């Protein structure tokens, strides 16, 4: 857990600017699979700082326990930074190698501005990650998205440092 | 009557500060006031009943209400030269000396076990005429509401504007960190009293919205880590799942007839669009299809159109679309960020969140002359909601790490803070008028 956090932070501070993906969801990339409402009964719903507490212990997964589970974004952006391409490729491979694997992408925004609009910004980020995973071989029924907007901050400060930690997508393996 | 209002409006502006009494967990602190407050007197009410003293200080609440309105300065009881309880006892000269413009007198009469009759009268000191007289039944359980109703009636006579003392406010709180974080949806009186938690959850609660009859609240809950729109009946606590589709279910707001919700659906592709849900038929109608974020829909009071936020032009701006769909028309042009529109109930103005030189503030846009007035002064103000009389707004601002609520007159001149001891308070929504 701590280690994952370090990796996530490390990736975060190793800033590589550049454009690594599309910002808008690709309509061709999904097959319109419905997400079952019964999801809402089983997940642990809180207390999770987004780094995937003990949810994926399978030893067969190639080094999965070292895969970062958080992807950070620039201000007002849903563009994936180039630094995440390798990480997302490995998540995509995990999904395409095991079609029972399912993830939930949780989009987040910093606290500035209107709350429901921030839900939209968080969703845009989830969708950017989803699109890339679909392109790289994951299937649509393995991925659901949710946006918490600014409602579940990872850091509580009202400063740029906190905002940077809050503009993120968390990848949660849910089975 | 009009001239009573005019008399103090034309007086040169004064800066007054007033610290209100601590009330429950939301503490009213009047932070800004520009303008003169008309001196009035609310005389201690008379009492006819079994016990030595009245069971309730109706006059205290009326006085506090009038004071909180920002328009009146009730004089101190100690300064009164007389304390009449009936018309015949009033000596208007005693009130003229004190420069009081209106006098309120009244009486509580016990009529049975926990049954009372509350009567009040308000007089114009200058014309010596009764402005209003009214009598209503009361019990210990509804004494506060009776007092607020009296204050509403007096306020309307004095200003020509319906009072909102008997209204309610719904808001969301968040307390604690990490695993201890709890969210609650609270309904309280507009003065912060009578707080009642109608829903609590370890997952976020968002976007409460009143039904036009004040009986139901729609809101978004993230129970189970998915977004769901519920409509909860206040009296019973029962709730229905109004929308729980894949992806985003957000930003609900009732139609003026209470039969429909405008809401935001994201779908599996996450393209947020404005939809209308007919609550009886469960029929969804999609109003926008734009690839941008379209959200925060709200009905115009006449039910004809829906205002919403869209970033189709780049940043978020407010647009308007017919409630039946069609082309959207852009409404806001000033600045790079205008979001979360809410119409005044009289339909003349639009409250929104406006990025003002680096600060998110509450703007009030006059829909006729297109003037944008900034009425808040924080750095991250949000969620404006008009009072049902269109005369003031409530919104959320920051006090350190926590959100607190502020009320401001629609002209921006008078502001009061509902200080909180409840953690982070946000997303206030002002109820419609109570049904007396």
Coordinates of C-alpha atoms in Angstrom, one line a residue:
Chain A
X1 CA 0.0 0.0 0.0
X2 CA 2.6 2.5 1.1
X3 CA 4.8 1.3 -1.8
X4 CA 2.0 1.9 -4.3
X5 CA 1.6 5.3 -2.9
X6 CA 5.3 6.0 -3.4
X7 CA 5.1 4.8 -7.0
X8 CA 2.1 6.9 -7.6
X9 CA 3.7 10.0 -6.1
X10 CA 7.0 9.2 -7.9
X11 CA 5.2 9.1 -11.2
X12 CA 3.5 12.2 -10.3
X13 CA 6.6 14.2 -9.6
X14 CA 8.5 12.8 -12.5
X15 CA 6.7 15.2 -14.7
X16 CA 6.8 14.5 -18.3
X17 CA 4.7 17.0 -20.2
X18 CA 3.3 15.9 -23.4
X19 CA 0.2 14.6 -24.9
X20 CA -0.5 11.0 -24.7
X21 CA -4.0 10.3 -25.7
X22 CA -7.4 11.5 -26.7
X23 CA -9.4 13.7 -24.3
X24 CA -12.8 12.8 -25.5
X25 CA -14.3 9.3 -25.2
X26 CA -14.2 7.4 -28.5
X27 CA -17.8 6.4 -29.3
X28 CA -16.6 3.6 -31.6
X29 CA -14.6 2.0 -28.8
X30 CA -17.4 0.6 -26.7
X31 CA -20.1 -1.8 -27.4
X32 CA -22.7 -0.3 -25.2
X33 CA -22.7 -2.9 -22.5
X34 CA -24.9 -2.0 -19.6
X35 CA -23.4 -1.9 -16.1
X36 CA -25.4 -3.9 -13.7
X37 CA -27.0 -1.9 -10.9
X38 CA -26.3 -4.7 -8.4
X39 CA -22.7 -3.3 -8.1
X40 CA -23.9 -1.1 -5.4
X41 CA -24.3 -3.9 -2.9
X42 CA -20.8 -5.2 -2.7
X43 CA -18.0 -2.7 -2.8
X44 CA -16.3 -1.3 0.2
X45 CA -17.4 2.2 -0.1
X46 CA -15.1 4.3 2.0
X47 CA -11.9 4.5 3.9
X48 CA -10.0 3.7 0.7
X49 CA -7.5 6.3 -0.2
X50 CA -7.7 5.1 -3.8
X51 CA -4.6 3.1 -3.9
X52 CA -6.3 -0.3 -4.0
X53 CA -6.0 -1.7 -0.5
X54 CA -5.7 -5.4 -0.7
X55 CA -8.0 -5.9 -3.6
X56 CA -5.7 -7.7 -6.0
X57 CA -3.5 -10.2 -4.3
X58 CA -3.5 -12.9 -7.0
X59 CA 0.1 -14.0 -7.2
X60 CA -0.2 -15.1 -10.8
X61 CA -0.6 -11.5 -11.9
X62 CA 2.7 -10.4 -13.2
X63 CA 3.9 -7.9 -10.6
X64 CA 0.4 -6.5 -10.3
X65 CA 1.0 -5.5 -6.7
X66 CA 3.5 -3.0 -8.0
X67 CA 1.1 -1.4 -10.5
X68 CA 0.2 2.1 -9.5
X69 CA -3.6 2.6 -9.2
X70 CA -3.8 6.4 -9.5
X71 CA -3.4 8.6 -12.5
X72 CA -3.0 12.3 -12.1
X73 CA -4.1 15.1 -14.4
X74 CA -3.1 18.7 -15.2
X75 CA -5.4 21.6 -14.3
X76 CA -8.6 21.6 -16.2
X77 CA -7.3 18.7 -18.3
X78 CA -8.4 15.1 -19.1
X79 CA -5.4 14.5 -21.3
X80 CA -3.4 11.5 -20.3
X81 CA 0.2 12.3 -19.6
X82 CA 2.8 10.3 -21.6
X83 CA 4.3 9.0 -18.4
X84 CA 1.2 6.8 -17.8
X85 CA 1.2 5.0 -21.1
X86 CA 3.3 2.0 -19.8
X87 CA 1.2 1.8 -16.7
X88 CA -2.1 1.8 -18.6
X89 CA -0.7 -0.7 -21.0
X90 CA -0.1 -3.1 -18.1
X91 CA -3.6 -2.6 -16.7
X92 CA -5.0 -3.2 -20.2
X93 CA -3.0 -6.4 -20.4
X94 CA -4.2 -7.5 -17.0
X95 CA -7.8 -7.1 -18.2
X96 CA -7.4 -8.7 -21.6
X97 CA -5.5 -11.7 -20.1
X98 CA -8.3 -12.3 -17.6
X99 CA -11.8 -11.6 -18.9
X100 CA -13.2 -12.1 -15.4
X101 CA -11.2 -9.1 -14.1
X102 CA -13.3 -6.0 -13.7
X103 CA -12.3 -2.5 -12.8
X104 CA -14.1 0.6 -11.8
X105 CA -12.5 3.9 -12.8
X106 CA -13.2 6.6 -10.3
X107 CA -12.7 10.1 -11.6
X108 CA -12.0 13.1 -9.3
X109 CA -11.6 16.8 -9.7
X110 CA -10.1 19.5 -7.5
X111 CA -12.5 21.6 -5.3
X112 CA -12.5 24.7 -7.4
X113 CA -15.8 25.7 -9.1
X114 CA -19.2 24.2 -9.2
X115 CA -19.8 20.7 -7.8
X116 CA -21.9 19.1 -10.5
X117 CA -19.7 20.5 -13.2
X118 CA -16.7 19.0 -11.4
X119 CA -18.6 15.6 -11.6
X120 CA -18.4 16.1 -15.3
X121 CA -14.7 16.9 -15.2
X122 CA -14.0 13.8 -13.1
X123 CA -16.0 11.6 -15.6
X124 CA -14.1 13.1 -18.5
X125 CA -10.9 11.8 -16.9
X126 CA -12.3 8.4 -16.2
X127 CA -13.4 8.2 -19.8
X128 CA -10.0 9.2 -21.1
X129 CA -8.5 6.2 -19.1
X130 CA -11.3 3.9 -20.3
X131 CA -10.8 4.8 -23.9
X132 CA -7.1 4.0 -23.8
X133 CA -7.7 0.7 -22.0
X134 CA -10.3 -0.3 -24.6
X135 CA -8.0 0.5 -27.4
X136 CA -5.3 -1.6 -25.7
X137 CA -7.4 -4.7 -25.5
X138 CA -9.7 -4.5 -22.5
X139 CA -13.3 -5.1 -23.2
X140 CA -16.1 -2.6 -22.4
X141 CA -17.9 -4.9 -20.0
X142 CA -14.8 -5.1 -17.8
X143 CA -14.8 -1.4 -17.1
X144 CA -17.3 0.8 -15.3
X145 CA -16.8 4.5 -14.5
X146 CA -18.0 6.7 -11.7
X147 CA -17.1 10.3 -11.0
X148 CA -16.9 11.7 -7.5
X149 CA -16.1 15.2 -8.7
X150 CA -14.7 17.1 -5.7
X151 CA -16.7 15.0 -3.2
X152 CA -13.9 12.6 -2.2
X153 CA -10.7 14.5 -2.0
X154 CA -7.4 12.6 -1.5
X155 CA -5.9 15.8 0.1
X156 CA -7.9 18.3 2.0
X157 CA -5.9 21.5 1.5
X158 CA -7.0 24.5 -0.5
X159 CA -3.6 24.8 -2.3
X160 CA -2.1 23.7 -5.5
X161 CA -0.3 20.7 -3.9
X162 CA -3.7 19.3 -2.8
X163 CA -5.4 20.2 -6.0
X164 CA -2.7 18.2 -7.9
X165 CA -3.4 15.1 -5.7
X166 CA -7.1 15.5 -6.2
X167 CA -7.2 15.7 -10.0
X168 CA -7.0 12.0 -10.5
X169 CA -8.5 8.7 -11.7
X170 CA -8.3 5.8 -9.3
X171 CA -8.3 2.3 -10.8
X172 CA -10.2 -0.2 -8.6
X173 CA -10.2 -3.9 -9.2
X174 CA -13.6 -5.0 -8.0
X175 CA -13.4 -8.8 -8.2
Chain B
X1 CA -47.3 51.9 4.1
X2 CA -44.9 52.3 1.1
X3 CA -43.5 55.4 2.7
X4 CA -42.3 53.5 5.7
X5 CA -40.0 51.6 3.4
X6 CA -39.0 54.6 1.5
X7 CA -38.2 56.6 4.6
X8 CA -35.4 54.4 5.6
X9 CA -34.2 53.4 2.1
X10 CA -33.3 57.0 1.2
X11 CA -31.4 57.6 4.4
X12 CA -27.6 57.8 3.9
X13 CA -25.8 54.4 4.1
X14 CA -24.5 53.3 7.5
X15 CA -22.2 50.5 8.2
X16 CA -23.6 48.4 11.1
X17 CA -22.4 45.2 12.6
X18 CA -24.6 43.0 14.6
X19 CA -23.7 39.8 16.4
X20 CA -26.8 37.5 16.6
X21 CA -27.5 35.1 19.4
X22 CA -26.1 31.6 19.2
X23 CA -28.8 29.4 17.7
X24 CA -28.5 25.6 17.8
X25 CA -25.5 24.5 15.6
X26 CA -25.8 27.1 13.0
X27 CA -24.9 30.5 14.4
X28 CA -26.2 33.6 12.7
X29 CA -23.6 36.2 12.4
X30 CA -24.4 39.3 10.4
X31 CA -21.2 40.1 8.6
X32 CA -22.0 43.0 6.3
X33 CA -24.7 45.6 6.2
X34 CA -24.9 48.7 4.2
X35 CA -28.1 50.7 4.7
X36 CA -30.2 51.9 7.5
X37 CA -32.4 49.6 9.5
X38 CA -35.8 50.9 10.4
X39 CA -36.3 51.0 14.2
X40 CA -39.4 49.0 15.2
X41 CA -40.7 47.7 18.6
X42 CA -41.9 44.3 19.4
X43 CA -43.4 44.6 22.8
X44 CA -43.3 41.5 25.1
X45 CA -46.6 39.6 24.5
X46 CA -49.2 39.5 27.2
X47 CA -50.2 36.2 28.8
X48 CA -53.5 34.8 30.0
X49 CA -53.2 31.3 31.3
X50 CA -52.7 28.9 34.2
X51 CA -49.0 29.4 34.8
X52 CA -47.4 32.6 36.1
X53 CA -45.6 33.2 32.8
X54 CA -46.2 32.4 29.2
X55 CA -44.7 29.1 28.0
X56 CA -43.0 30.7 25.0
X57 CA -41.5 34.0 24.0
X58 CA -43.2 34.6 20.7
X59 CA -42.1 38.2 20.7
X60 CA -38.4 37.2 21.0
X61 CA -38.6 35.2 17.8
X62 CA -40.6 37.8 15.9
X63 CA -38.0 40.3 17.0
X64 CA -35.0 38.1 16.0
X65 CA -36.6 37.4 12.6
X66 CA -37.2 41.1 11.8
X67 CA -33.6 41.8 12.9
X68 CA -32.2 39.0 10.8
X69 CA -34.0 40.4 7.7
X70 CA -31.5 43.2 7.7
X71 CA -34.2 45.8 7.2
X72 CA -35.3 46.4 10.8
X73 CA -33.7 47.2 14.1
X74 CA -36.0 46.1 16.9
X75 CA -35.4 48.3 19.9
X76 CA -34.4 46.9 23.3
X77 CA -37.1 46.0 25.7
X78 CA -35.5 48.1 28.4
X79 CA -35.8 51.2 26.4
X80 CA -39.6 50.9 26.0
X81 CA -41.6 53.6 27.8
X82 CA -44.7 51.3 27.9
X83 CA -45.5 47.7 27.2
X84 CA -49.0 47.6 25.9
X85 CA -50.7 44.4 25.1
X86 CA -54.0 45.8 23.6
X87 CA -54.9 48.5 21.2
X88 CA -56.4 50.7 23.9
X89 CA -53.2 50.7 25.9
X90 CA -51.0 52.1 23.1
X91 CA -49.8 55.6 23.5
X92 CA -48.3 56.5 20.1
X93 CA -46.5 59.5 21.5
X94 CA -44.4 57.3 23.7
X95 CA -43.2 55.5 20.5
X96 CA -42.8 58.6 18.4
X97 CA -40.3 59.9 21.1
X98 CA -38.3 56.8 20.5
X99 CA -38.4 57.3 16.7
X100 CA -39.9 53.8 16.3
X101 CA -41.7 53.4 13.0
X102 CA -43.9 50.4 13.8
X103 CA -45.1 48.8 17.0
X104 CA -46.0 45.1 17.3
X105 CA -48.1 44.0 20.3
X106 CA -49.7 40.7 21.1
X107 CA -51.0 38.2 23.5
X108 CA -50.9 34.4 24.2
X109 CA -54.1 33.1 25.6
X110 CA -54.4 29.6 27.0
X111 CA -57.5 27.8 25.6
X112 CA -56.9 24.3 26.9
X113 CA -54.2 21.7 27.8
X114 CA -51.4 22.5 25.4
X115 CA -53.8 24.7 23.4
X116 CA -53.3 28.4 23.0
X117 CA -54.5 31.3 20.9
X118 CA -51.8 33.7 19.7
X119 CA -52.8 37.1 18.6
X120 CA -50.7 40.0 17.3
X121 CA -51.2 43.5 15.9
X122 CA -48.8 45.8 14.1
X123 CA -49.3 49.6 14.0
X124 CA -47.8 52.4 12.0
X125 CA -46.6 54.9 14.7
X126 CA -47.0 57.9 12.3
X127 CA -50.5 57.2 11.0
X128 CA -51.5 55.5 14.3
X129 CA -53.3 52.9 12.2
X130 CA -53.3 49.2 12.5
X131 CA -51.4 47.6 9.7
X132 CA -52.3 44.1 10.5
X133 CA -54.1 42.1 13.2
X134 CA -54.2 38.3 13.3
X135 CA -55.1 35.5 15.6
X136 CA -54.1 31.8 15.3
X137 CA -54.3 28.6 17.3
X138 CA -51.0 27.3 18.7
X139 CA -49.5 24.4 20.7
X140 CA -46.2 24.1 22.4
X141 CA -45.0 22.0 19.4
X142 CA -45.7 24.6 16.8
X143 CA -45.0 27.8 18.7
X144 CA -41.9 28.6 16.7
X145 CA -43.7 28.2 13.4
X146 CA -46.5 30.4 14.7
X147 CA -44.0 33.1 15.6
X148 CA -42.3 32.8 12.2
X149 CA -45.7 33.1 10.5
X150 CA -46.5 36.2 12.5
X151 CA -43.1 37.7 11.5
X152 CA -43.7 36.8 7.9
X153 CA -47.1 38.6 7.9
X154 CA -45.7 41.7 9.7
X155 CA -42.7 41.8 7.4
X156 CA -44.9 41.7 4.3
X157 CA -47.0 44.5 5.6
X158 CA -44.0 46.7 6.4
X159 CA -42.0 46.1 3.2
X160 CA -44.4 44.8 0.6
X161 CA -42.3 41.7 0.2
X162 CA -43.4 38.3 1.6
X163 CA -41.3 37.2 4.5
X164 CA -39.3 34.0 4.4
X165 CA -38.9 33.4 8.2
X166 CA -41.2 30.3 8.0
X167 CA -39.2 28.7 5.2
X168 CA -36.6 25.9 5.5
X169 CA -33.2 25.2 4.2
X170 CA -31.7 21.9 3.1
X171 CA -28.0 21.4 3.1
X172 CA -25.3 18.7 3.1
X173 CA -22.6 18.3 5.7
X174 CA -19.4 16.2 5.7
X175 CA -17.6 15.4 8.9
X176 CA -14.5 13.4 9.8
X177 CA -11.7 12.1 7.7
X178 CA -11.0 8.8 6.0
X179 CA -12.9 5.9 7.4
X180 CA -14.8 8.2 9.8
X181 CA -16.1 10.5 7.1
X182 CA -19.9 10.9 7.3
X183 CA -22.2 12.8 5.0
X184 CA -25.6 14.0 6.1
X185 CA -28.5 15.7 4.4
X186 CA -30.1 18.1 6.8
X187 CA -33.3 20.2 6.8
X188 CA -33.5 23.1 9.2
X189 CA -35.6 26.2 9.7
X190 CA -34.2 29.2 7.8
X191 CA -32.9 30.6 11.1
X192 CA -30.8 27.4 11.6
X193 CA -33.1 26.0 14.3
X194 CA -34.9 22.6 14.2
X195 CA -32.2 20.7 12.4
X196 CA -33.3 17.4 11.2
X197 CA -31.0 14.9 9.5
X198 CA -33.1 13.1 6.8
X199 CA -30.3 10.9 5.4
X200 CA -26.8 10.0 6.4
X201 CA -24.2 8.0 4.6
X202 CA -20.5 7.1 4.5
X203 CA -20.6 7.9 0.8
X204 CA -21.0 11.4 -0.6
X205 CA -24.4 13.1 -0.8
X206 CA -24.9 15.8 -3.4
X207 CA -27.3 18.3 -5.0
X208 CA -30.4 18.4 -2.9
X209 CA -33.4 19.9 -4.6
X210 CA -36.9 20.8 -3.1
X211 CA -40.1 19.7 -4.7
X212 CA -42.4 22.8 -5.3
X213 CA -44.7 21.6 -2.5
X214 CA -41.8 21.3 0.0
X215 CA -42.8 17.7 0.8
X216 CA -40.0 15.9 -1.1
X217 CA -36.2 16.3 -1.6
X218 CA -34.4 14.9 -4.6
X219 CA -30.7 14.3 -4.1
X220 CA -27.7 12.3 -5.4
X221 CA -26.2 9.6 -3.3
X222 CA -23.1 7.6 -4.0
X223 CA -24.1 4.6 -1.9
X224 CA -22.2 1.6 -3.2
X225 CA -19.9 3.8 -5.2
X226 CA -22.4 4.5 -7.9
X227 CA -24.4 7.7 -8.4
X228 CA -28.1 7.4 -7.8
X229 CA -30.8 10.1 -7.7
X230 CA -33.4 9.5 -5.0
X231 CA -36.6 11.4 -4.2
X232 CA -37.3 11.2 -0.5
X233 CA -40.6 12.2 1.1
X234 CA -39.8 14.2 4.2
X235 CA -42.7 13.2 6.4
X236 CA -42.4 9.4 5.9
X237 CA -38.6 9.2 5.2
X238 CA -39.5 6.9 2.3
X239 CA -37.5 7.3 -0.9
X240 CA -37.7 6.1 -4.4
X241 CA -34.8 5.5 -6.8
X242 CA -35.6 8.1 -9.5
X243 CA -32.6 7.4 -11.7
X244 CA -29.8 4.8 -11.3
X245 CA -28.5 4.3 -14.8
X246 CA -25.0 3.3 -15.8
X247 CA -22.6 6.2 -15.4
X248 CA -23.5 9.6 -14.0
X249 CA -26.9 10.3 -12.5
X250 CA -26.7 13.9 -11.2
X251 CA -28.0 17.4 -10.7
X252 CA -31.7 16.8 -10.2
X253 CA -34.1 19.7 -10.1
X254 CA -37.9 19.6 -10.0
X255 CA -40.2 21.1 -12.6
X256 CA -42.6 23.8 -11.3
X257 CA -45.5 21.4 -11.3
X258 CA -43.5 18.8 -9.3
X259 CA -44.1 16.0 -11.8
X260 CA -40.8 16.0 -13.5
X261 CA -37.1 16.1 -12.8
X262 CA -34.5 17.6 -15.0
X263 CA -31.3 15.7 -14.4
X264 CA -27.9 14.8 -15.9
X265 CA -27.2 11.4 -17.3
X266 CA -23.7 10.4 -18.4
X267 CA -24.3 6.9 -19.7
X268 CA -21.5 4.4 -20.3
X269 CA -19.6 6.8 -22.6
X270 CA -19.7 9.5 -20.0
X271 CA -21.2 12.1 -22.2
X272 CA -23.2 14.3 -19.8
X273 CA -26.5 15.5 -21.2
X274 CA -29.6 17.2 -19.9
X275 CA -32.6 14.8 -19.5
X276 CA -36.1 15.1 -18.2
X277 CA -37.7 12.4 -16.2
X278 CA -41.4 12.1 -15.9
X279 CA -41.8 10.8 -12.3
X280 CA -45.1 9.1 -12.9
X281 CA -44.4 7.4 -16.2
X282 CA -40.7 6.8 -15.6
X283 CA -40.1 8.2 -19.1
X284 CA -36.7 9.8 -19.8
X285 CA -36.5 12.5 -22.5
X286 CA -33.0 13.6 -23.6
X287 CA -32.8 17.3 -24.3
X288 CA -29.2 17.7 -25.3
X289 CA -26.8 15.5 -27.3
X290 CA -23.7 17.8 -27.3
X291 CA -20.4 16.1 -26.8
X292 CA -19.5 18.6 -24.1
X293 CA -20.5 18.5 -20.5
X294 CA -24.1 19.6 -20.2
X295 CA -25.3 19.6 -16.6
X296 CA -26.9 21.5 -13.7
X297 CA -30.2 21.9 -15.4
X298 CA -32.9 24.1 -13.7
X299 CA -36.4 25.0 -14.7
X300 CA -37.6 28.5 -15.3
X301 CA -40.5 29.3 -13.0
X302 CA -43.0 29.2 -15.9
X303 CA -41.9 25.7 -16.8
X304 CA -41.2 26.7 -20.4
X305 CA -37.4 26.5 -20.5
X306 CA -34.4 24.9 -18.8
X307 CA -31.2 26.7 -18.0
X308 CA -28.1 24.6 -17.7
X309 CA -24.3 24.6 -17.7
X310 CA -22.3 23.6 -20.7
X311 CA -18.7 23.8 -21.7
X312 CA -19.5 23.4 -25.4
X313 CA -17.7 26.7 -26.1
X314 CA -14.6 25.7 -24.1
X315 CA -15.3 26.8 -20.5
X316 CA -18.5 26.4 -18.6
X317 CA -21.3 28.9 -19.6
X318 CA -25.0 29.0 -19.0
X319 CA -27.4 28.1 -21.8
X320 CA -31.1 27.9 -22.1
X321 CA -33.2 25.3 -24.0
X322 CA -36.9 24.8 -24.4
X323 CA -38.3 22.3 -21.9
X324 CA -39.4 20.4 -25.0
X325 CA -35.9 20.3 -26.5
X326 CA -34.5 22.1 -29.5
X327 CA -31.6 24.4 -30.0
X328 CA -29.8 25.8 -27.0
X329 CA -29.2 29.5 -26.7
X330 CA -26.2 30.9 -24.8
X331 CA -27.1 33.1 -21.8
X332 CA -23.9 34.2 -20.2
X333 CA -21.0 35.9 -22.0
X334 CA -19.2 37.8 -19.2
X335 CA -16.1 36.0 -18.0
X336 CA -14.6 32.5 -18.6
X337 CA -16.6 30.6 -16.0
X338 CA -20.3 30.8 -15.3
X339 CA -22.0 27.7 -13.9
X340 CA -24.8 26.2 -11.7
X341 CA -27.6 28.6 -12.8
X342 CA -30.6 29.0 -10.5
X343 CA -33.6 31.2 -11.4
X344 CA -35.1 33.6 -9.0
X345 CA -38.7 32.5 -8.4
X346 CA -40.0 35.7 -10.0
X347 CA -38.0 34.7 -13.1
X348 CA -36.2 38.0 -13.4
X349 CA -32.7 37.0 -12.3
X350 CA -30.3 34.2 -12.6
X351 CA -27.9 33.3 -9.8
X352 CA -24.7 31.5 -10.8
X353 CA -21.1 30.7 -9.9
X354 CA -18.8 33.2 -11.6
X355 CA -15.1 33.2 -11.8
X356 CA -14.2 36.7 -10.8
X357 CA -10.5 37.6 -11.1
X358 CA -9.4 34.2 -9.7
X359 CA -12.2 33.9 -7.2
X360 CA -15.3 31.8 -7.5
X361 CA -18.1 34.1 -6.5
X362 CA -21.9 34.2 -6.6
X363 CA -23.2 36.4 -9.5
X364 CA -26.7 37.6 -10.0
X365 CA -27.5 38.2 -13.7
X366 CA -30.4 40.4 -14.5
X367 CA -32.1 38.7 -17.4
X368 CA -33.6 41.9 -18.7
X369 CA -30.6 44.3 -18.8
X370 CA -28.0 41.6 -18.7
X371 CA -26.1 43.3 -15.8
X372 CA -24.1 40.8 -13.7
X373 CA -23.8 41.7 -10.0
X374 CA -21.3 39.9 -7.8
X375 CA -23.0 39.5 -4.4
X376 CA -20.4 37.4 -2.5
X377 CA -16.8 38.1 -1.5
X378 CA -15.2 34.7 -0.9
X379 CA -12.7 32.7 -2.9
X380 CA -14.7 29.5 -3.4
X381 CA -18.3 30.4 -3.2
X382 CA -20.8 28.0 -4.7
X383 CA -24.4 26.6 -4.9
X384 CA -26.5 29.8 -4.9
X385 CA -30.2 29.3 -4.2
X386 CA -32.8 32.0 -4.1
X387 CA -35.3 32.5 -1.3
X388 CA -38.8 32.0 -2.4
X389 CA -39.5 35.8 -2.3
X390 CA -36.6 36.3 -4.8
X391 CA -35.2 39.0 -2.4
X392 CA -32.2 37.1 -1.0
X393 CA -30.0 34.1 -1.7
X394 CA -28.2 31.4 0.3
X395 CA -24.9 30.0 -0.9
X396 CA -21.9 28.1 0.5
X397 CA -18.5 29.8 1.2
X398 CA -15.4 28.8 3.0
X399 CA -14.2 29.4 6.6
X400 CA -10.8 27.9 6.8
X401 CA -11.1 24.3 5.7
X402 CA -14.8 24.1 6.3
X403 CA -17.7 25.2 4.2
X404 CA -20.2 27.5 5.8
X405 CA -23.5 29.1 4.6
X406 CA -24.1 32.7 3.9
X407 CA -27.3 34.6 3.1
X408 CA -27.1 37.8 1.1
X409 CA -29.8 40.2 -0.1
X410 CA -30.1 40.0 -3.9
X411 CA -28.7 43.5 -4.2
X412 CA -25.6 42.3 -2.4
X413 CA -25.9 44.9 0.4
X414 CA -26.8 42.7 3.4
X415 CA -25.0 39.5 4.4
X416 CA -25.2 37.1 7.2
X417 CA -23.3 33.9 7.9
X418 CA -24.6 30.7 9.4
X419 CA -21.5 29.7 11.2
X420 CA -21.2 26.0 11.7
X421 CA -19.9 23.6 14.3
X422 CA -20.8 20.7 12.1
X423 CA -17.7 20.3 9.9
X424 CA -18.1 21.1 6.3
X425 CA -21.5 22.5 5.3
X426 CA -22.4 22.9 1.7
X427 CA -25.0 23.0 -1.0
X428 CA -27.8 24.9 0.7
X429 CA -31.1 25.0 -1.0
X430 CA -33.9 27.4 0.1
X431 CA -37.3 25.8 0.4
X432 CA -40.4 27.2 -1.3
X433 CA -42.9 29.1 0.8
X434 CA -44.5 27.1 3.6
X435 CA -48.1 26.2 3.2
X436 CA -49.8 28.0 6.0

